Coordinates of C-alpha atoms in Angstrom, one line a residue:
M1123 CA 25.1 105.6 67.5
I1124 CA 26.3 104.1 70.2
D1125 CA 24.7 100.6 71.1
K1126 CA 24.5 100.8 75.5
N1127 CA 23.2 97.5 75.8
N1128 CA 26.4 96.3 74.1
V1129 CA 28.6 98.4 76.4
S1130 CA 26.7 97.1 79.0
A1131 CA 26.6 93.6 77.8
K1132 CA 30.2 93.5 77.9
F1133 CA 30.8 95.3 81.0
E1134 CA 28.9 92.4 82.8
K1135 CA 30.6 90.1 81.3
I1136 CA 34.0 91.0 81.9
T1137 CA 32.7 92.3 86.2
G1138 CA 29.7 90.4 86.8
I1139 CA 28.1 93.5 87.2
R1140 CA 25.0 95.1 85.9
F1141 CA 23.9 98.4 85.2
K1142 CA 20.6 99.5 86.1
N1143 CA 21.2 102.9 84.0
P1144 CA 23.5 101.7 80.9
E1145 CA 23.7 106.0 80.6
L1146 CA 25.8 106.2 83.4
L1147 CA 28.0 103.3 81.9
I1148 CA 28.6 105.1 78.9
E1149 CA 29.3 108.3 80.3
A1150 CA 32.0 106.5 82.6
V1151 CA 33.2 104.8 79.4
S1152 CA 33.0 108.2 77.4
H1153 CA 36.4 109.7 76.4
R1154 CA 35.9 113.3 75.7
S1155 CA 37.4 112.9 72.0
F1156 CA 34.9 110.8 71.3
K1157 CA 31.9 112.5 70.2
T1158 CA 29.0 112.2 72.8
D1159 CA 27.4 115.0 75.0
V1160 CA 29.0 113.2 78.5
S1161 CA 33.1 112.0 78.9
Y1162 CA 33.7 110.6 82.2
Q1163 CA 35.8 113.6 83.8
R1164 CA 33.5 113.7 86.8
L1165 CA 33.4 110.6 87.5
E1166 CA 36.5 110.3 87.5
F1167 CA 37.0 112.9 90.3
L1168 CA 34.6 110.3 92.6
G1169 CA 36.4 107.0 91.6
D1170 CA 39.6 108.6 93.0
S1171 CA 38.2 109.2 96.2
L1172 CA 36.8 106.1 96.1
L1173 CA 39.2 104.6 95.5
S1174 CA 41.6 105.9 97.4
F1175 CA 39.1 105.0 100.7
F1176 CA 38.4 101.7 99.9
T1177 CA 41.9 101.1 99.3
S1178 CA 42.7 103.1 103.0
E1179 CA 40.1 100.7 104.5
Y1180 CA 41.8 97.5 103.2
C1181 CA 44.9 98.6 104.3
Y1182 CA 43.4 99.1 107.6
R1183 CA 41.8 96.5 108.0
K1184 CA 44.3 93.8 106.0
Y1185 CA 47.8 94.8 107.9
K1186 CA 47.0 95.6 111.4
L1187 CA 50.8 95.9 112.2
F1188 CA 51.6 98.5 109.7
T1189 CA 52.7 101.5 110.6
E1190 CA 51.0 104.3 108.8
G1191 CA 53.8 105.1 106.9
D1192 CA 53.5 101.4 105.7
L1193 CA 49.8 101.6 105.2
S1194 CA 50.5 104.9 102.8
K1195 CA 52.9 103.1 100.9
F1196 CA 50.9 100.0 100.0
R1197 CA 47.9 102.2 99.6
T1198 CA 50.5 103.8 96.7
S1199 CA 51.2 101.1 95.3
I1200 CA 47.6 100.1 94.4
V1201 CA 46.4 103.6 93.5
N1202 CA 49.1 104.6 91.0
R1203 CA 48.8 104.9 87.3
D1204 CA 51.0 101.8 86.2
N1205 CA 48.9 99.2 88.6
L1206 CA 45.3 101.0 87.2
S1207 CA 47.0 101.1 84.0
H1208 CA 47.9 97.0 84.2
V1209 CA 43.8 96.5 85.8
F1210 CA 42.3 98.0 83.3
M1211 CA 44.2 95.9 80.4
K1212 CA 44.6 92.3 82.5
L1213 CA 40.3 92.9 82.7
N1214 CA 41.1 93.9 78.6
L1215 CA 38.2 97.2 79.2
S1216 CA 39.8 98.7 75.9
E1217 CA 36.8 97.0 74.4
I1218 CA 33.9 98.9 75.7
V1219 CA 36.1 101.8 76.2
L1220 CA 35.0 105.5 74.1
I1221 CA 37.4 107.2 72.9
D1222 CA 38.4 108.1 68.9
R1223 CA 40.3 105.4 68.2
K1224 CA 42.0 107.5 65.4
S1225 CA 43.6 110.1 67.6
F1226 CA 45.3 107.0 70.1
K1227 CA 46.0 104.8 67.2
D1228 CA 48.5 102.3 69.1
S1229 CA 46.7 102.4 72.2
I1230 CA 44.6 103.5 75.0
P1231 CA 47.7 105.8 77.1
P1232 CA 48.2 104.7 80.6
S1233 CA 46.6 108.2 81.9
I1234 CA 43.9 107.1 79.9
R1235 CA 43.5 103.5 81.4
E1236 CA 43.5 105.1 85.3
D1237 CA 41.0 107.5 84.6
V1238 CA 38.5 104.4 82.9
I1239 CA 39.2 102.5 86.6
E1240 CA 38.1 105.0 88.4
S1241 CA 35.1 107.0 86.4
L1242 CA 34.1 102.9 86.6
L1243 CA 34.4 102.7 90.2
A1244 CA 32.2 105.7 91.2
A1245 CA 29.3 105.1 88.2
V1246 CA 29.0 101.0 90.0
Y1247 CA 28.7 103.0 93.4
I1248 CA 26.2 105.6 92.5
D1249 CA 24.1 102.9 90.3
S1250 CA 24.3 100.0 92.6
G1251 CA 26.0 101.4 96.0
I1252 CA 28.6 100.9 98.4
R1253 CA 28.3 97.3 98.5
T1254 CA 28.3 96.8 94.3
A1255 CA 31.4 99.2 94.4
K1256 CA 33.3 97.4 97.1
R1257 CA 33.5 94.2 94.7
M1258 CA 34.4 96.3 92.0
F1259 CA 36.9 97.4 94.0
K1260 CA 37.7 93.8 94.9
L1261 CA 38.4 93.0 91.0
I1262 CA 40.8 95.9 91.3
I1263 CA 42.9 94.3 94.0
K1264 CA 42.5 91.0 92.3
N1265 CA 43.8 91.9 89.1
S1266 CA 46.4 95.0 90.3
H1267 CA 50.7 93.9 90.1
T1268 CA 51.6 91.6 93.8
V1269 CA 53.1 92.8 96.1
S1270 CA 56.9 92.5 96.6
E1271 CA 57.4 90.4 99.6
E1272 CA 60.2 92.4 99.9
F1273 CA 57.4 94.9 101.6
F1274 CA 56.2 92.5 103.5
A1275 CA 59.4 91.8 105.6
K1276 CA 58.8 94.7 108.4
N1277 CA 56.0 93.5 109.2
Q1278 CA 56.5 89.4 109.3
L1279 CA 59.1 90.7 111.3
Q1280 CA 56.6 92.3 113.5
E1281 CA 54.3 88.8 113.7
M1282 CA 57.2 86.7 114.6
S1283 CA 58.5 88.9 117.5
L1284 CA 54.4 89.0 118.7
H1285 CA 54.4 85.6 118.5
Y1286 CA 57.7 84.6 119.8
F1287 CA 58.2 87.7 122.5
K1288 CA 54.7 88.7 122.9
A1289 CA 56.3 91.6 122.4
L1290 CA 56.6 94.3 118.9
P1291 CA 60.5 94.5 118.4
E1292 CA 62.2 98.2 118.4
F1293 CA 63.9 99.3 115.0
K1294 CA 66.5 101.7 114.9
T1295 CA 68.8 103.3 112.1
E1296 CA 72.0 104.6 112.1
T1297 CA 73.6 106.5 109.3
L1298 CA 77.3 105.3 108.4
G1299 CA 78.0 107.1 105.5
E1300 CA 76.2 108.8 102.7
S1301 CA 74.4 106.2 101.8
L1302 CA 75.1 103.2 103.6
F1303 CA 72.8 102.7 107.0
M1304 CA 72.1 99.9 109.7
C1305 CA 69.3 98.7 110.7
K1306 CA 69.4 97.7 114.4
L1307 CA 66.0 95.4 115.7
F1308 CA 65.2 95.0 119.6
V1309 CA 63.0 92.7 121.4
N1310 CA 62.4 93.3 125.0

């Protein structure tokens, strides 16, 4: 028998979020290998879309000078399996996942970790609404891999150009060889 209160209490301790409906939380952390009537798969479907939406909105609001391509790259750095698996481990969510531990002796695979993050986001959204789901999303962002400063180099150049020259720079790339390129920057 599953101790719903224990799972709920551990989740609240980890995230600061309390579920009104513990059944929904149990569904969000139940893998199909665990012999229950529910599994997280349907919630994961919704959570995937919510995560993409929240990340897109976050990028749009935070990185005002990013091009659509830059925004897409940044979003991908957040919603990918490697990052979500990292978030899962940082939050120590393995202690609340209901899974057949015999089938997964060493550890929970990254694909399942990713799925659980997405299903939890959806469960929080259904249980408590968009504001609380955004709190869960902020936890995901806070515990994500850090993005290298090189990713922001183009954005920093644009900000400096606006500050000093009151104009955005223009970038032109020339191919010099099979794998050799030169990028030129023009202002005014």
